Short mmCIF file of N, CA and C in Angstrom, two decimals:
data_model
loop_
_atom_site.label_atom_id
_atom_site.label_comp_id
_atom_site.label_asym_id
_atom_site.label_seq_id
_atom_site.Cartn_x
_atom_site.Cartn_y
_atom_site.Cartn_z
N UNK A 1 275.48 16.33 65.10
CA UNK A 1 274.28 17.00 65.60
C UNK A 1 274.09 18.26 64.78
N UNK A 2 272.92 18.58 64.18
CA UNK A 2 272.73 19.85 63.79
C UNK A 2 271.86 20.64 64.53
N UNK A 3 272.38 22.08 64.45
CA UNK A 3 271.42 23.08 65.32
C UNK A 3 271.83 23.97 64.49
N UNK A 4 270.33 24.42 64.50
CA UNK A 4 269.84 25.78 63.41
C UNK A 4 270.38 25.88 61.97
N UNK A 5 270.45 25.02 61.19
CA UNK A 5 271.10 24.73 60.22
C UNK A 5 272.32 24.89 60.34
N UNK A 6 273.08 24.48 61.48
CA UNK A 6 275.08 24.58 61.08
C UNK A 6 274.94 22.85 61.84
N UNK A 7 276.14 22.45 61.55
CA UNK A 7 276.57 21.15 61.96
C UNK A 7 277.79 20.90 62.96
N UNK A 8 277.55 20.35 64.10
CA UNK A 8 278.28 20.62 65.09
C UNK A 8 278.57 19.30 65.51
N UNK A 9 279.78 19.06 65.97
CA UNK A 9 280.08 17.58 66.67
C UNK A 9 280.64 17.51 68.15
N UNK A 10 280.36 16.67 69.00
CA UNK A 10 280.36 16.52 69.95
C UNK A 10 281.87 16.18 70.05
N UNK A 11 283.39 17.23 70.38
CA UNK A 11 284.79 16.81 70.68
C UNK A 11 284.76 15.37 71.74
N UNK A 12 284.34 15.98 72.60
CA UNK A 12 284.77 15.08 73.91
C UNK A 12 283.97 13.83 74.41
N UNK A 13 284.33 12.76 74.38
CA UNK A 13 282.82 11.92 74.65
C UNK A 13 282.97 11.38 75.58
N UNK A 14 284.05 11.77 76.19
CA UNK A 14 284.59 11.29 78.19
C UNK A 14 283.83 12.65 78.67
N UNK A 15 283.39 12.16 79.55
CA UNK A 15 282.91 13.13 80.74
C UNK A 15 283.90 13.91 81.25
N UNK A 16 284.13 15.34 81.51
CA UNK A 16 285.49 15.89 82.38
C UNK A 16 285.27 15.82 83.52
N UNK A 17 283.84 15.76 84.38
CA UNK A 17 283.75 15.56 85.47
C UNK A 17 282.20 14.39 85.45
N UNK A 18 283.19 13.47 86.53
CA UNK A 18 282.64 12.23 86.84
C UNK A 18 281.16 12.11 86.89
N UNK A 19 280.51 13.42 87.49
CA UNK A 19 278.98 13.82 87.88
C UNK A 19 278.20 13.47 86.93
N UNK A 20 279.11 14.32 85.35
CA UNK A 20 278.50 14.46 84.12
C UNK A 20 278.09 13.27 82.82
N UNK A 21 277.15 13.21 82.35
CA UNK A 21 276.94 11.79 81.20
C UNK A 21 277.65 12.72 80.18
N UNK A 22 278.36 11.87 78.96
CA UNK A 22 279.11 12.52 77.84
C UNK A 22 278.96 13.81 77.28
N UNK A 23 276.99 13.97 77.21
CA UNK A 23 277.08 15.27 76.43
C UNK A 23 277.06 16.41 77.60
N UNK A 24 277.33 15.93 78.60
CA UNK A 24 277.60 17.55 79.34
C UNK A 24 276.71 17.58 80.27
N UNK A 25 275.52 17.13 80.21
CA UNK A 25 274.26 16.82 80.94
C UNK A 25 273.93 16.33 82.28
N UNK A 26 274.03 16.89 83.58
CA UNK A 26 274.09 16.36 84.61
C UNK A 26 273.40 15.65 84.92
N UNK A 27 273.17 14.09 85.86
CA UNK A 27 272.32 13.34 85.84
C UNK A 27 271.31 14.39 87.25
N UNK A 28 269.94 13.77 87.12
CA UNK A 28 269.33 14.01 88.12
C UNK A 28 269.69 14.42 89.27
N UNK A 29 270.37 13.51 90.08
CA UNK A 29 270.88 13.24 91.63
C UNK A 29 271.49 14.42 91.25
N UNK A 30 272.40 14.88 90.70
CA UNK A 30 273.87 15.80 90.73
C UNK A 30 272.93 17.50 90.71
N UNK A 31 271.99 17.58 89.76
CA UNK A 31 271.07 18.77 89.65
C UNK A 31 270.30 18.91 91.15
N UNK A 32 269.91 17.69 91.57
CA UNK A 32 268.85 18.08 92.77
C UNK A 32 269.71 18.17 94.05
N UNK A 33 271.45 17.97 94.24
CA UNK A 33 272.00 18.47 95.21
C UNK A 33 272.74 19.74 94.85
N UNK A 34 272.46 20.05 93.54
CA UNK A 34 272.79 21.68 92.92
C UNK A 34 271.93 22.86 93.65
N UNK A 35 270.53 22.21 93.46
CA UNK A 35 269.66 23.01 93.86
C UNK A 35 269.72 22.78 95.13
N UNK A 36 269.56 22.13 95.63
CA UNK A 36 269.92 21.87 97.74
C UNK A 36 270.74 22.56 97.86
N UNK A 37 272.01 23.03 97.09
CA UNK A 37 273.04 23.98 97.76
C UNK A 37 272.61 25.26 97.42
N UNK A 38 271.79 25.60 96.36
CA UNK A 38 271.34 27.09 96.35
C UNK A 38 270.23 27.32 96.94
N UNK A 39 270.50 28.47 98.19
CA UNK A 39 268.89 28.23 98.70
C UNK A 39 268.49 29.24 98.00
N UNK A 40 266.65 29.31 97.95
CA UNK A 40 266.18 30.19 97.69
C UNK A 40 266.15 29.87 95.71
N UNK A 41 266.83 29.08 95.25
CA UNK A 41 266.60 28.46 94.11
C UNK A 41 265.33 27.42 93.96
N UNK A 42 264.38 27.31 92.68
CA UNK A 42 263.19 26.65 92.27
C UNK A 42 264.11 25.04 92.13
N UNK A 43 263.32 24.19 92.81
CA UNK A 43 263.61 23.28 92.88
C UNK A 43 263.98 22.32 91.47
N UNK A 44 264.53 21.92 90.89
CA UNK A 44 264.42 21.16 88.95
C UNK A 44 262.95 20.36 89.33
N UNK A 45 262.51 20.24 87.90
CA UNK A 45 261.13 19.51 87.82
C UNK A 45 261.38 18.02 87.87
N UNK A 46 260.45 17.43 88.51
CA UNK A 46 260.88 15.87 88.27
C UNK A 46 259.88 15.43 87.01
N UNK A 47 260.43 15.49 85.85
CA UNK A 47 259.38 14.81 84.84
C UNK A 47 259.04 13.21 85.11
N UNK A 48 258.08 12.78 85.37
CA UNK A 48 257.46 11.81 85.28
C UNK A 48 257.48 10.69 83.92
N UNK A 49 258.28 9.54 84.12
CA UNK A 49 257.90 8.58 82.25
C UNK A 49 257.71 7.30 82.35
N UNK A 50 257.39 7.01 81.69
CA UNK A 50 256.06 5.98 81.22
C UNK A 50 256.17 5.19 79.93
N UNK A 51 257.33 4.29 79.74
CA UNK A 51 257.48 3.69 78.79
C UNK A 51 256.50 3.23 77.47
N UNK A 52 255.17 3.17 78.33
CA UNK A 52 254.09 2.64 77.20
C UNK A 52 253.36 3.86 76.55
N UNK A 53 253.42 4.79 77.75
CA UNK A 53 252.87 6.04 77.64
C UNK A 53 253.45 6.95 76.55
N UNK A 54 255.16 6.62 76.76
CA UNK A 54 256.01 7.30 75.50
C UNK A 54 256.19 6.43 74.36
N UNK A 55 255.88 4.89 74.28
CA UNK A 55 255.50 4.63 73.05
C UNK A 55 254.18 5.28 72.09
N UNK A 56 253.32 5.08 73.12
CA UNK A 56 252.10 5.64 72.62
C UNK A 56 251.89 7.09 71.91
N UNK A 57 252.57 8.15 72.77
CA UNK A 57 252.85 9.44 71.98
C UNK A 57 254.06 9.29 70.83
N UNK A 58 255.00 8.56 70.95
CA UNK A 58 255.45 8.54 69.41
C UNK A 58 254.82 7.60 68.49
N UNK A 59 254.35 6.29 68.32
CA UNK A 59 253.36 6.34 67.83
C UNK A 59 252.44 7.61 67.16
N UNK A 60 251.89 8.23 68.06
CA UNK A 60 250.67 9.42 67.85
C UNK A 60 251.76 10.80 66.62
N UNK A 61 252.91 11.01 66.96
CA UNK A 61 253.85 11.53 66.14
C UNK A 61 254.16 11.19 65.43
N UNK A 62 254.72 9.63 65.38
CA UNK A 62 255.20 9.11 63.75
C UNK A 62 253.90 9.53 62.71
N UNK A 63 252.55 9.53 63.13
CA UNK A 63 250.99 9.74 62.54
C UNK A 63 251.03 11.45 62.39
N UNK A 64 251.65 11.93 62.84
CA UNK A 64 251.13 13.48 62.50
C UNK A 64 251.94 14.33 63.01
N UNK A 65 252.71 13.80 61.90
CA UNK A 65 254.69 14.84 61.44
C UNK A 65 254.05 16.21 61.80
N UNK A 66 252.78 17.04 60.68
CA UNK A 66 252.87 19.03 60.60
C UNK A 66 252.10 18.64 62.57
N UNK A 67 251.26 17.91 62.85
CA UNK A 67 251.47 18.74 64.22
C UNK A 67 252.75 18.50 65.11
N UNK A 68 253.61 18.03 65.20
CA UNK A 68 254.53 17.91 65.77
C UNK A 68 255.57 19.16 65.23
N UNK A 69 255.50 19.52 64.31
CA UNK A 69 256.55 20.68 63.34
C UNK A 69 255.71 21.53 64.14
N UNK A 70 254.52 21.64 64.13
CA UNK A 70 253.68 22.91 64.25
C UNK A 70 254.09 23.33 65.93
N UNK A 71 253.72 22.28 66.71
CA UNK A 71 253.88 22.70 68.32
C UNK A 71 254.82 22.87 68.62
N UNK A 72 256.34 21.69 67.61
CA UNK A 72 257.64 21.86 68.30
C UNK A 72 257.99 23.88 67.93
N UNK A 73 257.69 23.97 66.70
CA UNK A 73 257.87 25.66 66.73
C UNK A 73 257.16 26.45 67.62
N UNK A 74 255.78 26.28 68.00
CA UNK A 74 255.18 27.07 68.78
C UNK A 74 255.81 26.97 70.37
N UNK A 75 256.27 26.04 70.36
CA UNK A 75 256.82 25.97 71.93
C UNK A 75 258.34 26.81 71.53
N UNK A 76 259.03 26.63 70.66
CA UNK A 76 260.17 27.29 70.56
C UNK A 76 259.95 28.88 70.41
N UNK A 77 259.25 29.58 69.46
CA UNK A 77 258.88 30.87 69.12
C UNK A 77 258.06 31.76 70.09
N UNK A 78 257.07 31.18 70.12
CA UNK A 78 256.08 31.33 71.17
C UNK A 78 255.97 30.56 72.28
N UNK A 79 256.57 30.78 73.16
CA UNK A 79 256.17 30.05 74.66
C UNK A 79 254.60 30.37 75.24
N UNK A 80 254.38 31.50 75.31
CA UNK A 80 253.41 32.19 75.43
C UNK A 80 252.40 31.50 75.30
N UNK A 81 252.06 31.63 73.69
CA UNK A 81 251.08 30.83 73.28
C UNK A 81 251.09 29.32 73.80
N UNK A 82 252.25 28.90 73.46
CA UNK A 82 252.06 26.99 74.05
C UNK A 82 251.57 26.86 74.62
N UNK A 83 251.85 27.64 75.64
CA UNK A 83 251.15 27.54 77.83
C UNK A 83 249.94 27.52 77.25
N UNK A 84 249.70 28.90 76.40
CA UNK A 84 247.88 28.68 75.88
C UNK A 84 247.15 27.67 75.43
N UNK A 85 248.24 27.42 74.48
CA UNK A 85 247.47 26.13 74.00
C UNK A 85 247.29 24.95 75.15
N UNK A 86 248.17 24.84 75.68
CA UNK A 86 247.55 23.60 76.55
C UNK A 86 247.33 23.66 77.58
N UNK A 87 246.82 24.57 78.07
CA UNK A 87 245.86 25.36 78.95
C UNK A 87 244.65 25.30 78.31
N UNK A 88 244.65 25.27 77.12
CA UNK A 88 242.92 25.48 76.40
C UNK A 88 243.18 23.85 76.38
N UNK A 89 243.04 22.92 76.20
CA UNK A 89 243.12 21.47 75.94
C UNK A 89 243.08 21.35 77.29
N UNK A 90 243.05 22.06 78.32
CA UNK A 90 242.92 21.01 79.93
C UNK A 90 241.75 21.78 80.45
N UNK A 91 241.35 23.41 79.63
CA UNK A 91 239.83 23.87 79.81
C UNK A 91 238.91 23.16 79.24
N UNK A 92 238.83 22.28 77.86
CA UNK A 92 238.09 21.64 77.25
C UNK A 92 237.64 20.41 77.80
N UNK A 93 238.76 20.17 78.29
CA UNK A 93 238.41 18.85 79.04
C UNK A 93 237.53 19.28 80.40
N UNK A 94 237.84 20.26 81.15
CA UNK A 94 237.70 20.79 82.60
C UNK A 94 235.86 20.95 82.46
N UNK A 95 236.10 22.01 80.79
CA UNK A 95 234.28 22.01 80.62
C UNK A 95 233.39 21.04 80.33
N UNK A 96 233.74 19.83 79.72
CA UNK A 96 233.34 18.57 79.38
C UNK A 96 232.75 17.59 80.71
N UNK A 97 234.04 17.82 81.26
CA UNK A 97 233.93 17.11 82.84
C UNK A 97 232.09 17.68 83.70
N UNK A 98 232.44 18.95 83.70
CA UNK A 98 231.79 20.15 84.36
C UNK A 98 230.12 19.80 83.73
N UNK A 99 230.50 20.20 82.10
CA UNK A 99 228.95 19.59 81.83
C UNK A 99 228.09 18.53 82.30
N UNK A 100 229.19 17.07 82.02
CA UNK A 100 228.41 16.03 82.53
C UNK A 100 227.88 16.30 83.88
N UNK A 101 228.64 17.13 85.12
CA UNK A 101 228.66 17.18 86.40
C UNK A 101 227.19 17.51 86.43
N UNK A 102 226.60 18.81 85.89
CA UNK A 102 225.42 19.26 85.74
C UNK A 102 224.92 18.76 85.15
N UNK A 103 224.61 17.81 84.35
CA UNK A 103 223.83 16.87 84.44
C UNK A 103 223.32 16.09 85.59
N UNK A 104 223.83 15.79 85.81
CA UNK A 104 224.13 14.66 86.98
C UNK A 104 223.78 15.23 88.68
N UNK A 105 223.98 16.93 88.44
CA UNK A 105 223.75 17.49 89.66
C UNK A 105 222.24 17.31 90.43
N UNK A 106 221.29 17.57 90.16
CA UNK A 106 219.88 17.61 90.34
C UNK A 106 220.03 15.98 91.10
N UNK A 107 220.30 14.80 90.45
CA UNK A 107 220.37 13.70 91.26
C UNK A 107 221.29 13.62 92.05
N UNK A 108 222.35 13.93 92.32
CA UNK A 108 223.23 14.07 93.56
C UNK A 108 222.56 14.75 94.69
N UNK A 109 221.86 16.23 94.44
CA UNK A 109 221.60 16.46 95.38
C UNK A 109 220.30 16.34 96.26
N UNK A 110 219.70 15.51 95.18
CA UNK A 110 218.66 14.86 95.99
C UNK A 110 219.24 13.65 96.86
N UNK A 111 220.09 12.68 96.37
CA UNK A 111 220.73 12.23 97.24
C UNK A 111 221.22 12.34 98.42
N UNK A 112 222.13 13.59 98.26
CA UNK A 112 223.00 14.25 99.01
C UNK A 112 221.69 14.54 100.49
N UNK A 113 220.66 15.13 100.34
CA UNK A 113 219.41 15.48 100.91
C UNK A 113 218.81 13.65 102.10
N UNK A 114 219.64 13.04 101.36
CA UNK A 114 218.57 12.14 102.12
C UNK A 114 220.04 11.04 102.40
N UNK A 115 221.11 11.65 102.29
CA UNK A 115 222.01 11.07 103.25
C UNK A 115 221.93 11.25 104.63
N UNK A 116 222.86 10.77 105.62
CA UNK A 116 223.22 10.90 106.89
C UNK A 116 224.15 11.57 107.13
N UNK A 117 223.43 12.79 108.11
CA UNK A 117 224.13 13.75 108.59
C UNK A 117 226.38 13.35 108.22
N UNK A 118 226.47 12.44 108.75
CA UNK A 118 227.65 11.93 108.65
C UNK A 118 228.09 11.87 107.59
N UNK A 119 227.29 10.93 106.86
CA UNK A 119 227.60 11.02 105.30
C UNK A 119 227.85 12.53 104.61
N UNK A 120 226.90 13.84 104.96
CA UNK A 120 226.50 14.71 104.47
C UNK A 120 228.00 15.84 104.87
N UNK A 121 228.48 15.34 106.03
CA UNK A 121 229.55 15.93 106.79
C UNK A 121 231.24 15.76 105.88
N UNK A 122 230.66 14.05 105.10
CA UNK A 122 232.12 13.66 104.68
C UNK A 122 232.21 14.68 103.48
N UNK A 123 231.20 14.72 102.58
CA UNK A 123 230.83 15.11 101.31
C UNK A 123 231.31 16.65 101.82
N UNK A 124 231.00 17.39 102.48
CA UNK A 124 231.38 19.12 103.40
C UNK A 124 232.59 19.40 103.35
N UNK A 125 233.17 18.23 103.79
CA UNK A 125 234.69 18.44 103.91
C UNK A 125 235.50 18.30 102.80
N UNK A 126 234.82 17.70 102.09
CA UNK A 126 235.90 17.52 100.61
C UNK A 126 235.33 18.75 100.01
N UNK A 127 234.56 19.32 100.36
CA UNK A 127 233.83 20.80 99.32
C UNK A 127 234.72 21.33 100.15
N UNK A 128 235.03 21.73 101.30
CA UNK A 128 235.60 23.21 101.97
C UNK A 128 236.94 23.23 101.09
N UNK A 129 237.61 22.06 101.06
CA UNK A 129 239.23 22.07 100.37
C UNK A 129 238.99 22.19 98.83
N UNK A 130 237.99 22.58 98.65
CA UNK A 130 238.05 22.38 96.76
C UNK A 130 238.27 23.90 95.99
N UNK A 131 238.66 24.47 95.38
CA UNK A 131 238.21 25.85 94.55
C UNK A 131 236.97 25.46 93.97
N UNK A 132 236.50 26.70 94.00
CA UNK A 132 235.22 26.88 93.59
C UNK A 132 234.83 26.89 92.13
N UNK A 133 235.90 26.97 91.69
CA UNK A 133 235.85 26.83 89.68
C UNK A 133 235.56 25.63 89.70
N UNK A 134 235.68 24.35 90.52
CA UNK A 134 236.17 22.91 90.31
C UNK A 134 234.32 22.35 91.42
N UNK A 135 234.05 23.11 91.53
CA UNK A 135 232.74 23.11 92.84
C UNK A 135 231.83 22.09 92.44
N UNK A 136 231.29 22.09 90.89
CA UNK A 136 230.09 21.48 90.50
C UNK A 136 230.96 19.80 90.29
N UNK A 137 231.59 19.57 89.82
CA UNK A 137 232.06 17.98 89.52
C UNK A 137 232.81 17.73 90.67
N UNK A 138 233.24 18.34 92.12
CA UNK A 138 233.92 17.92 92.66
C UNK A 138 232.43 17.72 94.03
N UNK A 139 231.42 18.23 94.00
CA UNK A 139 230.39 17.63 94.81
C UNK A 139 229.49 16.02 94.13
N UNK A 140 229.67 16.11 92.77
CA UNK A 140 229.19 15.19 92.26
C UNK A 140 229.90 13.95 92.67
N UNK A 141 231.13 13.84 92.43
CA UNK A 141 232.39 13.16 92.75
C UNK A 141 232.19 12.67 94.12
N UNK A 142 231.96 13.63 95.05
CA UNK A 142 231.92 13.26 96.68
C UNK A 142 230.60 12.57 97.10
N UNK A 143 229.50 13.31 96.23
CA UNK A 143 228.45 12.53 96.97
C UNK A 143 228.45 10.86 96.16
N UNK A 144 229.26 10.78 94.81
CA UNK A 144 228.84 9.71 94.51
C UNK A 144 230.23 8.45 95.09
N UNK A 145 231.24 9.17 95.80
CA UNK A 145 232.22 8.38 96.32
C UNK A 145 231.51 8.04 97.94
N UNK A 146 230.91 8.40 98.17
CA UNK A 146 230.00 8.69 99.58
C UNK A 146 229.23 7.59 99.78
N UNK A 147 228.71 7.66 98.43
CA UNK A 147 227.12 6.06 97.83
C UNK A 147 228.15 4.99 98.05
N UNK A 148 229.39 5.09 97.27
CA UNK A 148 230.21 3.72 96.90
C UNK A 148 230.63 3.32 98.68
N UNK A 149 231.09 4.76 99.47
CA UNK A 149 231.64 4.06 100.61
C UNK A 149 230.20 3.23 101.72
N UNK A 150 229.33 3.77 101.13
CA UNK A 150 228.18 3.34 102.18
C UNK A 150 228.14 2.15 101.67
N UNK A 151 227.91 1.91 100.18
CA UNK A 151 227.44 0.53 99.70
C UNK A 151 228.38 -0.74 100.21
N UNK A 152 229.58 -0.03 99.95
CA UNK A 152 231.21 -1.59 100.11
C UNK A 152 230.30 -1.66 101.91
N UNK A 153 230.14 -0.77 102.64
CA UNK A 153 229.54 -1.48 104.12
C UNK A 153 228.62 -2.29 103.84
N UNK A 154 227.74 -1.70 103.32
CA UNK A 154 226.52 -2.55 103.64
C UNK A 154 226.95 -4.17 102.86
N UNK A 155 227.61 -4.08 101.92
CA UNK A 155 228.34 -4.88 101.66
C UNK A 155 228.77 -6.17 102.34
N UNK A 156 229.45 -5.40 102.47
CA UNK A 156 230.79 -6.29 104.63
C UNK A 156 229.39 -6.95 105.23
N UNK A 157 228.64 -5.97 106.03
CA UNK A 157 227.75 -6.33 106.60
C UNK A 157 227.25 -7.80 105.97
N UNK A 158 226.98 -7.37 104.48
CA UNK A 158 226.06 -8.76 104.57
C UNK A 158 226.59 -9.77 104.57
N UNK A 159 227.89 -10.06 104.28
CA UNK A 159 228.90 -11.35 103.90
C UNK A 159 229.44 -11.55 105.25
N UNK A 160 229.00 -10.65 106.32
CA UNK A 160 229.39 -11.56 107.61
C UNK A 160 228.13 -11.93 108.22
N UNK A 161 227.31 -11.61 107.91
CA UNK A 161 226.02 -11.93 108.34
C UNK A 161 225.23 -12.72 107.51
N UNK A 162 225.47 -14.23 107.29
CA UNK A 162 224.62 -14.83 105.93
C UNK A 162 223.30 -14.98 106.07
N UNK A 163 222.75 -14.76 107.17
CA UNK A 163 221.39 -15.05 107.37
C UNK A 163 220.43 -13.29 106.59
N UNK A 164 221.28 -12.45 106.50
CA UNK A 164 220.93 -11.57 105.81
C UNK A 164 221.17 -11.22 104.68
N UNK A 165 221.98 -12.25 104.47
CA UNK A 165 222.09 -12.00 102.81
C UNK A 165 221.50 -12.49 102.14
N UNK A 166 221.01 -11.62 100.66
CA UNK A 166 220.49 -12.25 99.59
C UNK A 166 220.53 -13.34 98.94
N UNK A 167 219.39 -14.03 98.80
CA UNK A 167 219.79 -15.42 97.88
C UNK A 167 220.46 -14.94 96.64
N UNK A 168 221.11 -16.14 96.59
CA UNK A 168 222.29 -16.09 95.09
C UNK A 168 221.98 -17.61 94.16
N UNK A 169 221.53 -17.32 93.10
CA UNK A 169 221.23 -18.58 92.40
C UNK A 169 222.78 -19.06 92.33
N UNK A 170 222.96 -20.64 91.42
CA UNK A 170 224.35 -20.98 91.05
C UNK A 170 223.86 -21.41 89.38
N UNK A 171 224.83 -20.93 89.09
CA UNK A 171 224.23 -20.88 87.62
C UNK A 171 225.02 -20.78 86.64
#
């Protein structure tokens, strides 16, 4: 193994304690009853993985070695900045989202206007729990999850009721 340009080898490749995998590294289980015994300690993160998901990003790395040099240093040197950086990559997206939303707003809330009180109530409640940075795509979102829940009824309705349902060619 090298670190920081010196070359170092791993002596021991038995575990000294049973808990531990060779390089020293506690498994999961052993860290998250570490932290259960310290109270008042931040819980370890559970990273989330995704076999296709982590093919796919190495893939995307084997393709573009200087950004991978570039971020793996910026995350090492600069922490600071990293957070920034991908904090700005989840604003870009956040404003992207946001734009389309306003687009789209003017017809929602004409919608929204000529729903049922009930309907208008469900759409209320998902706004009271929202932040307000998140306000414009998260009413768009509700009134148009609102359309979908009315439609799957009217839906139901008609497939138990065939005398009201639409003719269907076969074709």
């Amino acid at each position: 193994m090298q670190v920081a340009g010196k070359i170092t080898t791993n002596m021991a490749l038995k575990p000294k304690n049973p808990d531990q995998t060779p390089n020293g590294v506690q498994p999961a289980a052993s860290v998250k009853a570490d932290a259960a015994v310290r109270p008042g300690a931040p819980a370890p993160l559970e990273l989330k993985t995704n076999p296709e998901i982590e093919a796919k990003i190495a893939e995307y790395k084997a393709a573009h070695p200087k950004d991978v040099e570039y971020i793996s240093r910026l995350v090492k040197e600069h922490p600071d900045r990293a957070v920034n950086h991908f904090f700005y990559k989840e604003w870009q997206r956040h404003d992207a989202d946001t734009e389309a939303a306003k687009r789209q707003l003017p017809q929602a809330k004409a919608i929204y206007d000529k729903m049922t009180p009930e309907s208008q109530q469900r759409v209320n409640d998902v706004l009271q729990k929202v932040n307000p940075y998140n306000q414009t795509k998260r009413f768009v979102a509700a009134v148009s999850r609102e359309m979908d829940r009315v439609a799957i009824g009217q839906n139901r309705r008609a497939l138990r009721s065939p005398a009201n349902a639409p003719a269907m060619s076969a074709g």
